[in-house]
Coordinates of C-alpha atoms and ligand atoms in Angstrom, one line a residue:
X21 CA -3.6 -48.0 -0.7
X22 CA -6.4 -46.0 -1.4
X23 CA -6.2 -43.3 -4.3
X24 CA -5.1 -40.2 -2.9
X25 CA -5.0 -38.4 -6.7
X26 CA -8.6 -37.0 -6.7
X27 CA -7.8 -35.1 -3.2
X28 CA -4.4 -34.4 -4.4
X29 CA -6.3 -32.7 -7.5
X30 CA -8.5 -30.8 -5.8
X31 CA -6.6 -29.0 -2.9
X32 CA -3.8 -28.3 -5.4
X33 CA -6.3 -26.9 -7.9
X34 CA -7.3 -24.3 -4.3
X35 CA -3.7 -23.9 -3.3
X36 CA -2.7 -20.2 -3.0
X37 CA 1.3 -18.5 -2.4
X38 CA 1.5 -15.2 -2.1
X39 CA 4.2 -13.6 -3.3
X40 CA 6.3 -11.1 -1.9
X41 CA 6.1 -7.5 -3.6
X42 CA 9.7 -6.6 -3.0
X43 CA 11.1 -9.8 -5.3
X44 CA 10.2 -7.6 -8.2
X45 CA 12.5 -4.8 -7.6
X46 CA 16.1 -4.7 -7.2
X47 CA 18.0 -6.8 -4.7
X48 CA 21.5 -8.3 -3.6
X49 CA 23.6 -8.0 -0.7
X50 CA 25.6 -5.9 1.1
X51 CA 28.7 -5.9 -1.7
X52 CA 25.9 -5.5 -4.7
X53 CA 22.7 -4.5 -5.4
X54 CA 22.2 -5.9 -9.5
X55 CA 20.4 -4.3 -11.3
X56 CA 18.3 -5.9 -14.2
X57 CA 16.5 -4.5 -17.2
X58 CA 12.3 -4.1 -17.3
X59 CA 12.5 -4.2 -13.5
X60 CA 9.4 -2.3 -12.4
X61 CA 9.7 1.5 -10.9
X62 CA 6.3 1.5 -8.5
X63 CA 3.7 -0.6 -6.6
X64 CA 1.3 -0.6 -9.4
X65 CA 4.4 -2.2 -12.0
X66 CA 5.0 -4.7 -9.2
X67 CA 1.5 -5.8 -9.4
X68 CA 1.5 -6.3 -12.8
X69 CA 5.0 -8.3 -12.4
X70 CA 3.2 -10.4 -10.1
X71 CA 0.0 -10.8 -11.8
X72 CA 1.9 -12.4 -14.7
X73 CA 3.2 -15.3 -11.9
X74 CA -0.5 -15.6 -11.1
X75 CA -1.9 -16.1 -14.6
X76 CA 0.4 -19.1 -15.8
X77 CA 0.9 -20.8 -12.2
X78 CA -3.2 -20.1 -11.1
X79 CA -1.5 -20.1 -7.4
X80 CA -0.6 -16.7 -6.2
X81 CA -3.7 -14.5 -6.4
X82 CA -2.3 -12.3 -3.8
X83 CA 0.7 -9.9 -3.3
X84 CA 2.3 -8.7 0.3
X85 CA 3.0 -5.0 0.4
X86 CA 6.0 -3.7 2.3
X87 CA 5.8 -0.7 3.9
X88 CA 7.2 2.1 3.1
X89 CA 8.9 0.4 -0.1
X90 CA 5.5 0.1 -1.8
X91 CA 4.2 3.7 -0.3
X92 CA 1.5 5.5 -2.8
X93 CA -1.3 8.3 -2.0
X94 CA -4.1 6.0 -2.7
X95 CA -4.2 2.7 -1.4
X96 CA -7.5 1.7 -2.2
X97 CA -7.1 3.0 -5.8
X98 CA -3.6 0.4 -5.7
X99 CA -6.1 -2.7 -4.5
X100 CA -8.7 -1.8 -7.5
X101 CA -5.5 -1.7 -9.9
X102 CA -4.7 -5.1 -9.1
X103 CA -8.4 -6.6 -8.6
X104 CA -8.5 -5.3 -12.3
X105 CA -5.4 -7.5 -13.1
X106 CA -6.8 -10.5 -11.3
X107 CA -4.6 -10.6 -7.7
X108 CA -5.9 -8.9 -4.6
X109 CA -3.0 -7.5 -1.7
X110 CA -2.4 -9.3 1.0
X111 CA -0.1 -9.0 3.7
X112 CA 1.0 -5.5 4.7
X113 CA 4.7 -5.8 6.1
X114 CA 5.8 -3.0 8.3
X115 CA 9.6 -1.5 8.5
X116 CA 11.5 -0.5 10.9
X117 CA 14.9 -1.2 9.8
X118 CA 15.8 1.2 7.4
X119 CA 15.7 4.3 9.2
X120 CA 19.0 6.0 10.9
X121 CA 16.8 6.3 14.1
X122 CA 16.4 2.6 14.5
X123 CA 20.4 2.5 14.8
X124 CA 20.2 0.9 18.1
X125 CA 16.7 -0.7 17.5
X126 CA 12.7 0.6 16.9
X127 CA 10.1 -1.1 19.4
X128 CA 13.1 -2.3 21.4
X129 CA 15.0 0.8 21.1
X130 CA 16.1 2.8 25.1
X131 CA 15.0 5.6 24.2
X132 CA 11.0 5.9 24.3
X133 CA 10.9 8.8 21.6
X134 CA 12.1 5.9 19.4
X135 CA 10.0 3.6 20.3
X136 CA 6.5 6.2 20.1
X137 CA 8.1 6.3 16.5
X138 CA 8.5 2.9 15.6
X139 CA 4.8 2.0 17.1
X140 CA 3.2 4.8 14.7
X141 CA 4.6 3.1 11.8
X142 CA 3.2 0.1 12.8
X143 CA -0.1 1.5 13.5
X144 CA -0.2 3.4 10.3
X145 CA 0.5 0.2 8.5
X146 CA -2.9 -1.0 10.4
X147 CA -4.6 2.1 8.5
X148 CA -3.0 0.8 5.3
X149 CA -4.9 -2.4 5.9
X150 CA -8.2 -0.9 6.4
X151 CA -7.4 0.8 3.2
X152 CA -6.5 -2.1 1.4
X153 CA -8.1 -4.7 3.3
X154 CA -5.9 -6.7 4.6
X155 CA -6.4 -9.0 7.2
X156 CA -2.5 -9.7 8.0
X157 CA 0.5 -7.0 9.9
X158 CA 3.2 -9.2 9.6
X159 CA 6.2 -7.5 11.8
X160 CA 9.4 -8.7 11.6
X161 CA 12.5 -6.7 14.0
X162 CA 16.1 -5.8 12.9
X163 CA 16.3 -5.3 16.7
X164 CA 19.1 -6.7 19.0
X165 CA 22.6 -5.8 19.9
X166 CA 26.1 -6.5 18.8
X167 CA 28.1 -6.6 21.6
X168 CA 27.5 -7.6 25.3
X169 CA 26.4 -5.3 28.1
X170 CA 25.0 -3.1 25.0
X171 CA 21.5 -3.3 26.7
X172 CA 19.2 -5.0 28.8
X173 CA 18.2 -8.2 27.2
X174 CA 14.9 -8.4 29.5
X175 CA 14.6 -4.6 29.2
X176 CA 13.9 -5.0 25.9
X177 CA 11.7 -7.1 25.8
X178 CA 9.7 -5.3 28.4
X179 CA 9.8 -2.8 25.3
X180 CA 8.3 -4.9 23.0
X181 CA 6.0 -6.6 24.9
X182 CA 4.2 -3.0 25.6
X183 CA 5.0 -2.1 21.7
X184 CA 3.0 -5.6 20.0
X185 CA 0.3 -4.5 22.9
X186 CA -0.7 -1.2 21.7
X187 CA -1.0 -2.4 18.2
X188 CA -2.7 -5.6 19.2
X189 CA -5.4 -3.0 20.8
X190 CA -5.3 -1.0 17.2
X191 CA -6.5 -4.4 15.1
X192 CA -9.8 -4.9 13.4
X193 CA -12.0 -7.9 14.2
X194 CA -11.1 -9.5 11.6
X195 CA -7.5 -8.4 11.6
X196 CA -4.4 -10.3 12.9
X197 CA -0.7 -9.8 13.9
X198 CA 2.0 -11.9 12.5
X199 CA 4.9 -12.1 14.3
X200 CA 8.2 -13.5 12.4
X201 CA 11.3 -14.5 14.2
X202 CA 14.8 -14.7 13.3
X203 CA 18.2 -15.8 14.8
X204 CA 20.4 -13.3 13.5
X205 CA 21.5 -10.2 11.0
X206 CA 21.6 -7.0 11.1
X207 CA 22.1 -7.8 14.5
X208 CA 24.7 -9.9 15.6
X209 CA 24.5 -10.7 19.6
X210 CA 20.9 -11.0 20.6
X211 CA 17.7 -10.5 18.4
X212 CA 14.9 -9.6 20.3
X213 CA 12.7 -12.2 18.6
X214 CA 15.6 -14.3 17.8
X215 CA 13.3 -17.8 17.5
X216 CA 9.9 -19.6 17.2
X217 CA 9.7 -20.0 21.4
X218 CA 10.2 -16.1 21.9
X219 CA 7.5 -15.3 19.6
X220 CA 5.2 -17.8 20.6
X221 CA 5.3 -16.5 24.4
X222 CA 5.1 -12.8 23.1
X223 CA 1.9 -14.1 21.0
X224 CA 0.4 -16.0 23.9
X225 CA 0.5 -13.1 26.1
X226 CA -1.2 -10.5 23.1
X227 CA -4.5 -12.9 22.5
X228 CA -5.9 -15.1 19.6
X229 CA -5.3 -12.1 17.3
X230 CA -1.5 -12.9 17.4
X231 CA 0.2 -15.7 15.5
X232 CA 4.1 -16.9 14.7
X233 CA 5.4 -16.4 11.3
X234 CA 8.1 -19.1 10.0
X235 CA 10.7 -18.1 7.8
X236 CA 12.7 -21.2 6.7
X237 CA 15.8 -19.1 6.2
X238 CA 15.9 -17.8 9.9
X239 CA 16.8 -20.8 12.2
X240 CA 20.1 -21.9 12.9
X241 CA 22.0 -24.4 11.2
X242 CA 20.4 -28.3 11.7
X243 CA 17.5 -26.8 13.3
X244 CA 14.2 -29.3 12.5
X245 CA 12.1 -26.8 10.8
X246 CA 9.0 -29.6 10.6
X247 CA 8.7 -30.2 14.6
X248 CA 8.4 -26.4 14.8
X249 CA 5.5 -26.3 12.9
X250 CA 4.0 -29.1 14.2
X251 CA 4.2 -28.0 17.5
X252 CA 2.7 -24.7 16.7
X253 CA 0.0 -26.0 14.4
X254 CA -0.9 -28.3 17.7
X255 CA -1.1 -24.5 19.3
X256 CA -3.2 -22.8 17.1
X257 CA -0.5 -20.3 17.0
X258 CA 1.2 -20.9 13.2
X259 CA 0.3 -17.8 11.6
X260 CA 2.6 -17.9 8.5
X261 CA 5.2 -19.1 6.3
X262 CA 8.1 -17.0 4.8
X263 CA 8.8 -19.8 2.1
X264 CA 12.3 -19.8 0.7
X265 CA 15.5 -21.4 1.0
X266 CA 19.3 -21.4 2.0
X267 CA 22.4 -23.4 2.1
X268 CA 24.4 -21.0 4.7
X269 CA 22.3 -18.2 6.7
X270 CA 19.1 -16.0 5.2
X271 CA 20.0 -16.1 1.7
X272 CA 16.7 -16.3 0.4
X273 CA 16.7 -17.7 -2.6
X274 CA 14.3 -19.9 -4.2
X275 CA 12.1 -22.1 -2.0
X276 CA 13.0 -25.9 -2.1
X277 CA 16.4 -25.1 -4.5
X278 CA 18.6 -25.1 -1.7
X279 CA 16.8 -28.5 0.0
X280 CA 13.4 -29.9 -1.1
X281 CA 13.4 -32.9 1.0
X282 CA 12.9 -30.0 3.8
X283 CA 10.2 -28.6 2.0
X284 CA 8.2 -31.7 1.8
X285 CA 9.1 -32.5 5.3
X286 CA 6.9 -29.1 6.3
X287 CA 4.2 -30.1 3.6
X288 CA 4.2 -32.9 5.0
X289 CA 3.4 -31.8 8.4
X290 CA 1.1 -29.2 7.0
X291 CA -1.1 -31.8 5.2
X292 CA -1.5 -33.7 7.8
X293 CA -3.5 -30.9 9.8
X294 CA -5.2 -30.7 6.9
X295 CA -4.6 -27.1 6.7
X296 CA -3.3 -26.4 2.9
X297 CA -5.9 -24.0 1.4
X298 CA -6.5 -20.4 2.4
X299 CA -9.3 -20.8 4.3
X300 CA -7.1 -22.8 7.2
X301 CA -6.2 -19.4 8.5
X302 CA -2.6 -19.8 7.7
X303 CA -1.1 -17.3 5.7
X304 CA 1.5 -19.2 2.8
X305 CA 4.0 -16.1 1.4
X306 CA 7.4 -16.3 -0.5
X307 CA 9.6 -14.2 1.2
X308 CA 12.6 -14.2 -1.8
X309 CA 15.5 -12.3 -3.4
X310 CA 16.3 -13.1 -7.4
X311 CA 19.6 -11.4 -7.3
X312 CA 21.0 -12.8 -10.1
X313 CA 18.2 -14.2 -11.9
X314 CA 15.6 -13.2 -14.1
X315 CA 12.5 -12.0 -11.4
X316 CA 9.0 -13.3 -12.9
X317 CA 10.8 -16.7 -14.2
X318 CA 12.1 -16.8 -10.4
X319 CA 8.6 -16.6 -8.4
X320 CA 7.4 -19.0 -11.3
X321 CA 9.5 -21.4 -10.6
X322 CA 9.0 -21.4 -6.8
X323 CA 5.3 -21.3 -7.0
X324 CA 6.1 -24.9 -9.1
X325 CA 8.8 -25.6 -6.3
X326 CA 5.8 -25.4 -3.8
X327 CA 3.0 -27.0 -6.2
X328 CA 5.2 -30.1 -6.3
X329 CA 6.5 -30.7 -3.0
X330 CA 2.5 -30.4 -1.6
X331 CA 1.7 -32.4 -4.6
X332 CA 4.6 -35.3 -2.8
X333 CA 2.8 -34.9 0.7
X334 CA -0.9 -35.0 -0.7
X335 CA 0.2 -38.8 -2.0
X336 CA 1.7 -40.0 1.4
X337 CA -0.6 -43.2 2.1
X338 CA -1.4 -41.5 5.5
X339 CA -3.4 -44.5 7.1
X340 CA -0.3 -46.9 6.0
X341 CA 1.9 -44.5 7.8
X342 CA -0.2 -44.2 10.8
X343 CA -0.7 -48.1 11.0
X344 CA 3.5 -48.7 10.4
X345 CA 3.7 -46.3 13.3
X346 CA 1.5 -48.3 15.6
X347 CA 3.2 -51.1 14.8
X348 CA 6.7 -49.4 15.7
X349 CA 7.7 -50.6 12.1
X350 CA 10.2 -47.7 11.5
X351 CA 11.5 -48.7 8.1
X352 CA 7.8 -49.4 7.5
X353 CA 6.9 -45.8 8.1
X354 CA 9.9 -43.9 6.5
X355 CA 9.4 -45.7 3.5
X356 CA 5.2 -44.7 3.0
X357 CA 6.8 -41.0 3.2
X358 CA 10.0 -41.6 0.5
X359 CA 7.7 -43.7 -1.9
X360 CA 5.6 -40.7 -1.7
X361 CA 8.6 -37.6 -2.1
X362 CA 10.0 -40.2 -4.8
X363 CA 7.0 -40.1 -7.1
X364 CA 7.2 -37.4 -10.0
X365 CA 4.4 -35.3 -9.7
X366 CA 4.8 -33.1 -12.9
X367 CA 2.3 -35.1 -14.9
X368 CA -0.3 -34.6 -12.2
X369 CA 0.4 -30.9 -11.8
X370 CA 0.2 -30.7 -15.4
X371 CA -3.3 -32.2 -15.3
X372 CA -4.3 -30.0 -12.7
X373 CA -3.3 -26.9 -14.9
X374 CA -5.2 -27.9 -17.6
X375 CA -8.4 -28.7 -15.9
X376 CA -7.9 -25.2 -14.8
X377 CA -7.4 -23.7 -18.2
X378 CA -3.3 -23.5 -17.9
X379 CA -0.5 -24.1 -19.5
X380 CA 1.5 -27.4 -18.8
X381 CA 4.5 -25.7 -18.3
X382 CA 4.0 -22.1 -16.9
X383 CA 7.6 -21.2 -17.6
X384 CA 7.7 -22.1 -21.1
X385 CA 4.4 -20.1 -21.7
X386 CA 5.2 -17.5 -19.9
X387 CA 8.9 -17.2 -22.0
X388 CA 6.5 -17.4 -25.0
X389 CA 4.3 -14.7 -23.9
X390 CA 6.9 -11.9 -25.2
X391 CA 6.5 -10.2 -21.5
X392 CA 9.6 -10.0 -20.4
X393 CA 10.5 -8.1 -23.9
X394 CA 7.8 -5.4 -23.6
X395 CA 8.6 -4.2 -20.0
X396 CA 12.3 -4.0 -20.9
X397 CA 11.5 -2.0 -23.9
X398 CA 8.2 -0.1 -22.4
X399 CA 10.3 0.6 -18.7
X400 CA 12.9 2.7 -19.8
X401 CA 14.0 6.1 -17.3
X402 CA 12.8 6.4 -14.0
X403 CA 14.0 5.2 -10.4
X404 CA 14.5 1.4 -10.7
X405 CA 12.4 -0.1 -7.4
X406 CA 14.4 -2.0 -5.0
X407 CA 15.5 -2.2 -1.2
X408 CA 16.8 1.6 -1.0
X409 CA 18.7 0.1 2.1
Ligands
LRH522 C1 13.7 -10.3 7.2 C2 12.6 -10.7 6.3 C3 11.2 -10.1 6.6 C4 11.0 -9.1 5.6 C5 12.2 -8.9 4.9 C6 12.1 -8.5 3.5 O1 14.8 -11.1 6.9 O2 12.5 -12.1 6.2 O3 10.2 -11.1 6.5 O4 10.4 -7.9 6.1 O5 12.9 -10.2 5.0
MN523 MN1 10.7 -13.1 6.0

């Protein structure tokens, strides 16, 4: 078996996770919305939030902006602010599910008047990029119906097929369009991009500009997350992760709490192509709620949930595996990949952290840092951020 550690090492020490801006503010469900103490009041507290995650993981130099929840005047004076705390923006996120005209949908919606207004916002969150730039639009639709007969299912997607077209037009060269999917909720009878095979024909059909998102919280119950993204990898059509993780529906909670053997099932897939670091064109985002639990700790620890399930799949003995698959030895091959999601890679990410300067333990050092403490004592008054749903 050769020694896999100096690779291992060196794409871990390159990895990047961006993290979502919105898991800063306040979040819950639809019978609470928490509320916690120190819990930033605008984009430019967010950034700081985040850039704490950054400095004692050294994996998420970047933060995805949500549109309008992070709205300011200037947002090239918001992307200095956080090159000057070390993180740069990344991924603008557009939204059109929060507004009472989107009732019965946005870019989906019967009525055309709705739809002209649902494409602006989409096209002014291409502006936002130029501003900032970005080189991602991820969209992701509340749109569907609730009951039968409520609307043409094909008519709808004649809808959004001419909606992802004008802003596919609006895109930089060096801009893209992610499109995420998801099974269900708000709506409850058809989603108009309801899973990976809808969003893969819309993003065929648009041009190479256009890639799938995957969110592992939006597929059905049992569904095999990993073939999905090796299938699209295959395609050149994997735009995107939404990393996170559920034991029900789209809880979001922390990725690989609810099932890490899943998550280094995908890293496993993903390391196989090879395509790990940020310049493979795929863009890696948590896409999380800490509704009960303390926020910075929370993307801390999920950064470390994603450091150590790659960390497993960079030490899967891939020619063993290959050559136990020739040979049809399926024990053989299954047990190359559980020797390898056996192994405890904290000492190794440890190492890695400390040939970049870090902390062994991020959370420990970040606890010591005396953070937390200042922002609840320094972010009193003012509008708590959060959902506004
Ligand atoms: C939808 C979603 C989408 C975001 C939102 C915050 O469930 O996953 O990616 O816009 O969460
Ligand atoms: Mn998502």
């Amino acid at each position: 078996m050769s020694d896999r550690t100096p690779y291992a090492k060196q794409v871990l020490a390159g990895q990047s996770i961006e993290m979502p801006s919105w898991a800063f503010g306040n979040s819950g469900t639809r019978f609470k919305v928490f509320a916690q103490q120190g819990v930033p009041r605008d984009p430019y507290e967010k950034l700081a939030d985040a850039a704490q995650v950054h400095k004692y993981t050294g994996a998420a130099g970047s933060v995805a902006l949500h549109i309008p929840w992070d709205k300011v005047e200037d947002y090239a004076d918001l992307a200095r602010h956080a090159a000057d705390l070390n993180v740069r923006i990344g991924t603008i996120n557009s939204n059109t599910f929060q507004d009472d005209d989107y009732m019965l949908g946005s870019v989906c919606h019967p009525d055309a008047k709705i739809r002209r207004k649902a494409v602006d916002h989409l096209l002014e969150c291409v502006d936002i990029m130029d501003a900032t730039g970005s080189a991602d639009l991820k969209l992701w639709f509340a749109d569907g119906t609730n009951y039968p007969g409520q609307d043409s299912i094909s008519g709808r997607q004649d809808h959004l097929a001419e909606s992802l077209a004008e802003v596919y037009a609006r895109l930089g060269d060096h801009q893209r369009l992610l499109l995420e999917y998801k099974l269900f909720e708000p709506s409850f009878y058809t989603t108009d991009v309801p899973d990976w095979g809808t969003a893969y024909a819309h993003c065929l059909k648009l041009g190479p500009k256009a890639h799938v998102v995957i969110d592992t919280g939006h597929h059905a119950p049992g569904v095999n997350i990993e073939f999905i993204v090796a299938f699209l990898l295959r395609e050149g059509k994997l735009g995107g992760f939404d990393f996170n993780s559920r034991f029900y529906a789209d809880d979001d909670l922390m990725v690989g709490a609810a099932d890490p053997f899943q998550l280094f099932r995908i890293l496993h897939e993903l390391t196989l192509q090879d395509v790990l670091l940020p310049d493979s064109g795929i863009a890696y985002m948590l896409d999380q709620c800490h509704n009960i639990e303390p926020k910075i700790p929370g993307q801390i620890r999920s950064i470390m949930n994603v450091q150590e399930a790659t960390a497993k799949a960079l030490l899967v003995d891939h020619d063993a595996l290959a050559a136990a698959q020739q040979a049809g030895d399926v024990l053989g091959a299954n047990a190359v990949l559980m020797d390898a999601y056996n192994t405890d890679v904290r000492p190794l990410l440890a190492e890695v952290r400390a040939e970049k300067g870090l902390a062994a333990d991020p959370m420990a050092a970040y606890a010591a840092s005396g953070y937390a403490e200042e922002i609840k004592a320094a972010r009193v008054g003012g509008a708590q951020a959060g959902w506004g749903a």
